Amino acid sequence: TNIGGFGLAFIFNGKLPGKTVMLRAELDALPIDEVNDFDYKSKKKNISHKCGHDGHMTILSGVASLIPTNRLFEGKIILLFQPAEETGKGAFNVINDKKFITLKPDYVFALHNIPGFPLGSIVTNDNIFSSSSKGMIAELKGKTSHAAFPEHGISPAFAMASIISELKKISKNKSLFTRFVLITIIHASLGEEAFGTTPGNARIMATLRSFEENDMIKLTQKAEKIVKNTAQKYSLGYDISYTDKFLATYNNKKCVEFIKNATLQNNYQLIDTKEPFRWSEDFSYFTKNYSGAMFGLGAGEGTPDLHNSNYDFPDDLIEHGVNMFMSILKILSNIETKQ
């Protein structure tokens, strides 16, 4: 218990030594108010499961209920319920927790429901599954004045507007980067709500995304240069910090083959994506340190997007997820169903 914060790990030991296989599900919800109207809607204001982690936990719980009814001949199975995926801190904290370090998994697997794909389909990529990202916070520091004498202050208003405009242009310059990059402005604030005072500070928050690590380095350098040069142009102080850091999730080709074999065993539709997903996943910290792979469960072509206020996890996916995980375990852990 309390692995990496609030994480839980359930361990099933086989009769003989063998491979250790870890399956992961996420615990955390999102700061989004639920607009759906059904019996199981969130009871907490501005907190709800709008990424389907409740469904992922149910799938892993289903696996846990089936393992005791099967004979585990060798190895070890770890079912990890991981906290704080949405902030990018959960997997990192788990991996660095002494209680987890001793488990030493040979293979790690995770799934995520993905709206926009046929319901129950299995979505794979044998290289990069999802992009890297991080949150950039740029603070501009000027000087307030009476609103009747703006010339006596140093307002960051025009600098803020210029930085926002220039940041958006970076990712449009395709010649600078190898593959996909994106900067998304997600928040901006200026001064205080006081009509008698000019603003003395500003804050800009943006998410930086890329498929390739070298592109993320370039993107970061370009963004920082814009903030620095603009702040100096308007005689402002500045500070840049980062949060919510996610690596790109690299899938191990051998582990992707296990996923494909499990898909065939269950007669599910297999979809190989040509490009990584633009969103990020902190399962990347697991696949960086252990052999592993992540796959998608098609959540339906008409299902609202993840993080949408009216999204709801399709319960029909629970059986598909359980079957996929159980098939992977049978392939890797020599589990045979009791006859």
Short mmCIF file of C-alpha atoms in Angstrom, two decimals:
data_model
loop_
_atom_site.label_atom_id
_atom_site.label_comp_id
_atom_site.label_asym_id
_atom_site.label_seq_id
_atom_site.Cartn_x
_atom_site.Cartn_y
_atom_site.Cartn_z
CA THR A 1 0.00 0.00 0.00
CA ASN A 2 0.91 3.70 -0.37
CA ILE A 3 3.34 3.00 -3.21
CA GLY A 4 4.40 6.26 -4.82
CA GLY A 5 1.88 8.08 -2.63
CA PHE A 6 -1.53 6.43 -2.69
CA GLY A 7 -0.71 3.50 -4.96
CA LEU A 8 -1.69 -0.11 -4.35
CA ALA A 9 0.02 -3.23 -5.67
CA PHE A 10 -1.46 -6.73 -5.51
CA ILE A 11 1.08 -9.51 -5.98
CA PHE A 12 0.33 -13.07 -7.08
CA ASN A 13 3.23 -15.53 -6.73
CA GLY A 14 3.53 -18.63 -8.89
CA LYS A 15 4.61 -22.09 -7.76
CA LEU A 16 7.92 -21.80 -9.62
CA PRO A 17 10.31 -18.93 -10.39
CA GLY A 18 9.67 -17.18 -13.69
CA LYS A 19 8.97 -13.84 -15.33
CA THR A 20 7.44 -10.99 -13.34
CA VAL A 21 4.65 -9.26 -15.27
CA MET A 22 3.09 -5.97 -14.16
CA LEU A 23 -0.27 -4.61 -15.29
CA ARG A 24 -1.13 -1.01 -14.45
CA ALA A 25 -4.32 1.02 -14.04
CA GLU A 26 -4.63 4.65 -12.95
CA LEU A 27 -6.49 5.88 -9.87
CA ASP A 28 -6.89 9.61 -10.32
CA ALA A 29 -9.80 11.74 -11.50
CA LEU A 30 -9.83 15.20 -13.12
CA PRO A 31 -10.82 18.72 -11.98
CA ILE A 32 -13.87 18.71 -14.29
CA ASP A 33 -17.49 19.16 -13.25
CA GLU A 34 -19.72 16.26 -14.37
CA VAL A 35 -22.60 17.30 -16.63
CA ASN A 36 -24.00 13.80 -17.20
CA ASP A 37 -27.17 12.81 -15.39
CA PHE A 38 -27.09 9.17 -14.34
CA ASP A 39 -27.06 7.28 -11.05
CA TYR A 40 -23.29 6.82 -10.87
CA LYS A 41 -22.31 10.40 -11.72
CA SER A 42 -19.67 12.07 -9.56
CA LYS A 43 -20.88 13.34 -6.20
CA LYS A 44 -17.98 15.78 -5.92
CA LYS A 45 -18.19 19.21 -7.54
CA ASN A 46 -15.43 19.82 -10.08
CA ILE A 47 -14.08 16.28 -9.64
CA SER A 48 -14.97 13.44 -12.02
CA HIS A 49 -13.55 10.53 -14.01
CA LYS A 50 -13.36 12.11 -17.45
CA CYS A 51 -10.42 10.04 -18.68
CA GLY A 52 -11.89 6.62 -17.94
CA HIS A 53 -9.58 5.70 -15.09
CA ASP A 54 -12.58 4.33 -13.21
CA GLY A 55 -13.07 1.90 -16.09
CA HIS A 56 -9.38 1.01 -16.15
CA MET A 57 -9.49 0.22 -12.42
CA THR A 58 -12.56 -1.96 -12.97
CA ILE A 59 -10.71 -3.88 -15.70
CA LEU A 60 -7.73 -4.52 -13.42
CA SER A 61 -10.08 -5.55 -10.61
CA GLY A 62 -11.66 -8.02 -13.03
CA VAL A 63 -8.23 -9.48 -13.74
CA ALA A 64 -7.60 -9.76 -9.99
CA SER A 65 -10.85 -11.73 -9.57
CA LEU A 66 -9.86 -14.21 -12.29
CA ILE A 67 -6.26 -14.95 -11.34
CA PRO A 68 -7.20 -17.08 -8.27
CA THR A 69 -9.41 -19.27 -10.49
CA ASN A 70 -6.42 -20.07 -12.71
CA ARG A 71 -3.30 -22.09 -12.01
CA LEU A 72 -0.23 -19.88 -12.05
CA PHE A 73 2.65 -22.25 -12.77
CA GLU A 74 5.58 -19.87 -12.69
CA GLY A 75 6.57 -16.27 -12.17
CA LYS A 76 4.85 -13.37 -10.49
CA ILE A 77 1.98 -11.05 -11.42
CA ILE A 78 1.81 -7.46 -10.14
CA LEU A 79 -1.44 -5.53 -10.45
CA LEU A 80 -0.57 -1.87 -9.87
CA PHE A 81 -3.21 0.76 -9.13
CA GLN A 82 -1.18 3.92 -9.72
CA PRO A 83 -1.93 7.42 -8.42
CA ALA A 84 -1.33 10.82 -10.04
CA GLU A 85 -1.10 9.90 -13.72
CA GLU A 86 -2.63 13.19 -14.83
CA THR A 87 0.19 15.26 -13.32
CA GLY A 88 2.98 13.04 -14.63
CA LYS A 89 4.23 12.42 -11.10
CA GLY A 90 2.60 9.10 -10.20
CA ALA A 91 4.66 6.64 -12.25
CA PHE A 92 7.89 8.47 -11.45
CA ASN A 93 7.14 8.28 -7.72
CA VAL A 94 6.19 4.60 -7.93
CA ILE A 95 9.36 3.65 -9.79
CA ASN A 96 11.47 5.43 -7.19
CA ASP A 97 9.61 3.94 -4.22
CA LYS A 98 11.75 1.38 -2.37
CA LYS A 99 8.73 -0.92 -2.07
CA PHE A 100 8.40 -1.06 -5.85
CA ILE A 101 12.11 -1.24 -6.67
CA THR A 102 12.34 -4.68 -5.03
CA LEU A 103 9.61 -6.08 -7.32
CA LYS A 104 11.75 -5.79 -10.50
CA PRO A 105 9.17 -6.52 -13.24
CA ASP A 106 10.42 -8.15 -16.43
CA TYR A 107 7.46 -6.87 -18.45
CA VAL A 108 5.02 -4.00 -17.91
CA PHE A 109 1.72 -3.38 -19.70
CA ALA A 110 -1.05 -0.78 -19.58
CA LEU A 111 -4.10 0.14 -21.61
CA HIS A 112 -6.13 3.28 -22.21
CA ASN A 113 -9.59 3.70 -23.69
CA ILE A 114 -9.50 5.89 -26.80
CA PRO A 115 -12.62 7.57 -28.21
CA GLY A 116 -12.77 7.84 -31.99
CA PHE A 117 -11.84 4.21 -32.66
CA PRO A 118 -14.34 1.36 -33.19
CA LEU A 119 -15.71 0.04 -29.91
CA GLY A 120 -13.59 -2.82 -28.60
CA SER A 121 -10.82 -2.49 -31.19
CA ILE A 122 -7.20 -2.80 -30.06
CA VAL A 123 -4.92 0.09 -31.01
CA THR A 124 -1.16 -0.42 -31.11
CA ASN A 125 2.05 1.23 -32.21
CA ASP A 126 5.37 -0.61 -32.20
CA ASN A 127 7.44 2.52 -31.58
CA ILE A 128 6.21 5.73 -29.91
CA PHE A 129 2.70 5.31 -28.50
CA SER A 130 2.17 8.83 -27.12
CA SER A 131 4.00 12.15 -27.09
CA SER A 132 6.17 13.85 -24.53
CA SER A 133 4.89 17.04 -22.92
CA LYS A 134 5.50 19.51 -20.15
CA GLY A 135 3.86 22.58 -18.71
CA MET A 136 5.78 25.85 -19.04
CA ILE A 137 5.04 28.73 -16.66
CA ALA A 138 6.39 32.14 -17.66
CA GLU A 139 6.20 34.92 -15.05
CA LEU A 140 6.65 38.54 -16.14
CA LYS A 141 7.60 41.10 -13.49
CA GLY A 142 7.02 44.80 -14.02
CA LYS A 143 5.92 47.67 -11.73
CA THR A 144 2.45 48.90 -10.80
CA SER A 145 1.33 52.50 -10.93
CA HIS A 146 -1.83 54.51 -10.54
CA ALA A 147 -4.06 53.91 -13.58
CA ALA A 148 -4.12 57.71 -14.11
CA PHE A 149 -0.32 57.65 -14.59
CA PRO A 150 0.49 54.44 -16.52
CA GLU A 151 3.77 55.99 -17.66
CA HIS A 152 5.02 55.71 -14.06
CA GLY A 153 4.71 51.94 -14.11
CA ILE A 154 6.06 49.07 -16.20
CA SER A 155 3.11 47.08 -17.48
CA PRO A 156 3.64 43.55 -18.86
CA ALA A 157 0.40 43.72 -20.86
CA PHE A 158 1.90 44.18 -24.33
CA ALA A 159 4.72 41.74 -23.58
CA MET A 160 2.20 39.10 -22.54
CA ALA A 161 0.19 39.56 -25.74
CA SER A 162 3.35 39.38 -27.85
CA ILE A 163 4.63 36.22 -26.14
CA ILE A 164 1.31 34.43 -26.58
CA SER A 165 1.26 35.35 -30.27
CA GLU A 166 4.88 34.33 -30.88
CA LEU A 167 4.63 31.03 -28.97
CA LYS A 168 1.74 29.95 -31.18
CA LYS A 169 3.87 30.58 -34.29
CA ILE A 170 6.73 28.27 -33.28
CA SER A 171 4.98 24.96 -33.88
CA LYS A 172 3.77 26.16 -37.28
CA ASN A 173 7.37 26.42 -38.51
CA LYS A 174 7.70 22.80 -39.68
CA SER A 175 11.22 23.29 -41.04
CA LEU A 176 12.60 23.66 -37.51
CA PHE A 177 11.55 20.22 -36.32
CA THR A 178 11.84 16.56 -37.30
CA ARG A 179 8.27 15.60 -36.45
CA PHE A 180 5.14 16.89 -34.73
CA VAL A 181 5.44 19.66 -32.12
CA LEU A 182 2.76 21.82 -30.52
CA ILE A 183 2.50 24.69 -28.06
CA THR A 184 -0.94 25.20 -26.50
CA ILE A 185 -1.69 28.28 -24.40
CA ILE A 186 -3.78 27.03 -21.49
CA HIS A 187 -3.89 30.01 -19.10
CA ALA A 188 -2.93 33.69 -18.92
CA SER A 189 -3.40 36.30 -16.21
CA LEU A 190 -2.49 39.97 -15.89
CA GLY A 191 -2.39 42.19 -12.81
CA GLU A 192 -5.28 42.50 -10.39
CA GLU A 193 -8.96 43.36 -10.83
CA ALA A 194 -8.47 46.96 -9.75
CA PHE A 195 -9.45 49.78 -12.11
CA GLY A 196 -7.20 52.25 -10.31
CA THR A 197 -3.99 50.24 -10.70
CA THR A 198 -1.93 49.26 -13.73
CA PRO A 199 -0.70 45.64 -13.85
CA GLY A 200 2.73 44.87 -12.45
CA ASN A 201 2.90 41.18 -13.23
CA ALA A 202 1.66 38.61 -15.71
CA ARG A 203 1.63 34.82 -15.97
CA ILE A 204 1.46 32.68 -19.09
CA MET A 205 1.02 28.91 -18.93
CA ALA A 206 1.51 26.72 -21.97
CA THR A 207 1.83 23.02 -22.75
CA LEU A 208 4.73 21.96 -24.97
CA ARG A 209 4.39 18.67 -26.90
CA SER A 210 6.59 16.64 -29.22
CA PHE A 211 7.10 13.09 -30.45
CA GLU A 212 10.91 13.25 -30.50
CA GLU A 213 13.12 14.28 -27.57
CA ASN A 214 15.41 16.40 -29.77
CA ASP A 215 12.38 18.33 -30.96
CA MET A 216 11.32 18.96 -27.35
CA ILE A 217 14.77 20.41 -26.63
CA LYS A 218 14.49 22.74 -29.65
CA LEU A 219 10.91 23.68 -28.80
CA THR A 220 11.89 24.54 -25.23
CA GLN A 221 14.83 26.63 -26.35
CA LYS A 222 12.72 28.57 -28.86
CA ALA A 223 9.98 29.22 -26.30
CA GLU A 224 12.42 30.39 -23.64
CA LYS A 225 14.15 32.69 -26.12
CA ILE A 226 10.84 34.37 -26.96
CA VAL A 227 10.06 34.97 -23.28
CA LYS A 228 13.56 36.27 -22.54
CA ASN A 229 13.82 38.61 -25.55
CA THR A 230 10.31 39.98 -25.13
CA ALA A 231 10.79 40.60 -21.41
CA GLN A 232 14.02 42.48 -22.09
CA LYS A 233 12.40 44.52 -24.87
CA TYR A 234 9.76 45.78 -22.43
CA SER A 235 12.18 46.19 -19.46
CA LEU A 236 10.59 43.38 -17.49
CA GLY A 237 11.97 40.76 -15.19
CA TYR A 238 11.00 37.18 -15.95
CA ASP A 239 11.07 33.66 -14.58
CA ILE A 240 10.45 30.34 -16.36
CA SER A 241 9.58 27.08 -14.64
CA TYR A 242 8.21 23.68 -15.67
CA THR A 243 5.72 21.19 -14.27
CA ASP A 244 3.69 18.13 -15.34
CA LYS A 245 6.58 16.57 -17.24
CA PHE A 246 5.84 13.50 -19.37
CA LEU A 247 8.28 11.50 -21.47
CA ALA A 248 7.25 10.03 -24.81
CA THR A 249 5.92 6.49 -24.30
CA TYR A 250 8.12 4.09 -26.26
CA ASN A 251 6.69 0.63 -26.87
CA ASN A 252 8.99 -2.38 -26.88
CA LYS A 253 8.50 -4.25 -30.19
CA LYS A 254 8.55 -7.67 -28.52
CA CYS A 255 5.88 -6.57 -26.05
CA VAL A 256 3.75 -5.20 -28.89
CA GLU A 257 3.88 -8.68 -30.45
CA PHE A 258 2.46 -10.11 -27.20
CA ILE A 259 -0.38 -7.58 -27.47
CA LYS A 260 -1.00 -8.50 -31.11
CA ASN A 261 -1.06 -12.21 -30.24
CA ALA A 262 -3.57 -11.53 -27.45
CA THR A 263 -5.70 -9.56 -29.92
CA LEU A 264 -5.74 -12.49 -32.36
CA GLN A 265 -6.59 -14.96 -29.58
CA ASN A 266 -9.66 -12.87 -28.71
CA ASN A 267 -10.59 -12.21 -32.35
CA TYR A 268 -10.61 -8.45 -31.80
CA GLN A 269 -10.02 -5.85 -34.48
CA LEU A 270 -6.36 -4.73 -34.53
CA ILE A 271 -5.46 -1.19 -35.59
CA ASP A 272 -1.81 -0.17 -36.06
CA THR A 273 -1.44 3.60 -35.78
CA LYS A 274 1.06 5.29 -38.07
CA GLU A 275 1.61 8.24 -35.75
CA PRO A 276 1.89 8.51 -31.95
CA PHE A 277 -1.03 9.98 -30.02
CA ARG A 278 -0.67 13.67 -29.25
CA TRP A 279 -1.64 13.26 -25.61
CA SER A 280 0.88 12.12 -23.00
CA GLU A 281 1.01 9.25 -20.52
CA ASP A 282 3.26 8.82 -17.50
CA PHE A 283 3.42 5.08 -18.23
CA SER A 284 6.40 6.34 -20.26
CA TYR A 285 8.49 6.16 -17.07
CA PHE A 286 7.78 2.43 -16.85
CA THR A 287 8.62 1.70 -20.50
CA LYS A 288 11.82 3.73 -20.13
CA ASN A 289 12.97 1.52 -17.25
CA TYR A 290 11.39 -1.84 -18.13
CA SER A 291 10.42 -3.80 -21.23
CA GLY A 292 6.80 -2.94 -21.86
CA ALA A 293 4.08 -1.55 -24.06
CA MET A 294 0.82 0.32 -23.92
CA PHE A 295 -2.21 -0.30 -26.10
CA GLY A 296 -5.52 1.41 -26.70
CA LEU A 297 -9.06 0.12 -26.35
CA GLY A 298 -11.34 1.69 -28.94
CA ALA A 299 -14.07 3.49 -26.99
CA GLY A 300 -16.41 4.07 -29.92
CA GLU A 301 -16.37 6.50 -32.82
CA GLY A 302 -19.19 8.57 -31.34
CA THR A 303 -17.90 8.70 -27.76
CA PRO A 304 -17.00 12.21 -26.50
CA ASP A 305 -13.29 12.98 -26.26
CA LEU A 306 -11.25 12.30 -23.14
CA HIS A 307 -11.34 15.20 -20.65
CA ASN A 308 -14.70 16.30 -22.08
CA SER A 309 -17.31 17.17 -19.42
CA ASN A 310 -19.88 14.75 -20.90
CA TYR A 311 -17.47 11.84 -21.47
CA ASP A 312 -18.43 8.51 -19.88
CA PHE A 313 -16.41 5.28 -19.95
CA PRO A 314 -18.20 2.65 -22.09
CA ASP A 315 -18.84 -0.31 -19.78
CA ASP A 316 -18.76 -2.69 -22.76
CA LEU A 317 -15.00 -2.23 -22.79
CA ILE A 318 -14.52 -3.89 -19.40
CA GLU A 319 -14.76 -7.41 -20.80
CA HIS A 320 -12.42 -6.55 -23.68
CA GLY A 321 -9.83 -5.12 -21.31
CA VAL A 322 -9.99 -8.08 -18.94
CA ASN A 323 -9.70 -10.55 -21.82
CA MET A 324 -6.70 -8.75 -23.28
CA PHE A 325 -4.83 -8.60 -19.98
CA MET A 326 -5.62 -12.23 -19.17
CA SER A 327 -4.40 -13.35 -22.60
CA ILE A 328 -1.14 -11.44 -22.15
CA LEU A 329 -0.67 -13.05 -18.74
CA LYS A 330 -1.31 -16.51 -20.18
CA ILE A 331 1.29 -15.89 -22.87
CA LEU A 332 3.93 -14.64 -20.43
CA SER A 333 3.14 -16.41 -17.16
CA ASN A 334 2.04 -19.88 -18.27
CA ILE A 335 -1.41 -19.48 -16.77
CA GLU A 336 -3.88 -22.16 -17.81
CA THR A 337 -7.57 -22.01 -17.12
CA LYS A 338 -8.82 -24.77 -14.85
CA GLN A 339 -10.82 -27.37 -16.73
#
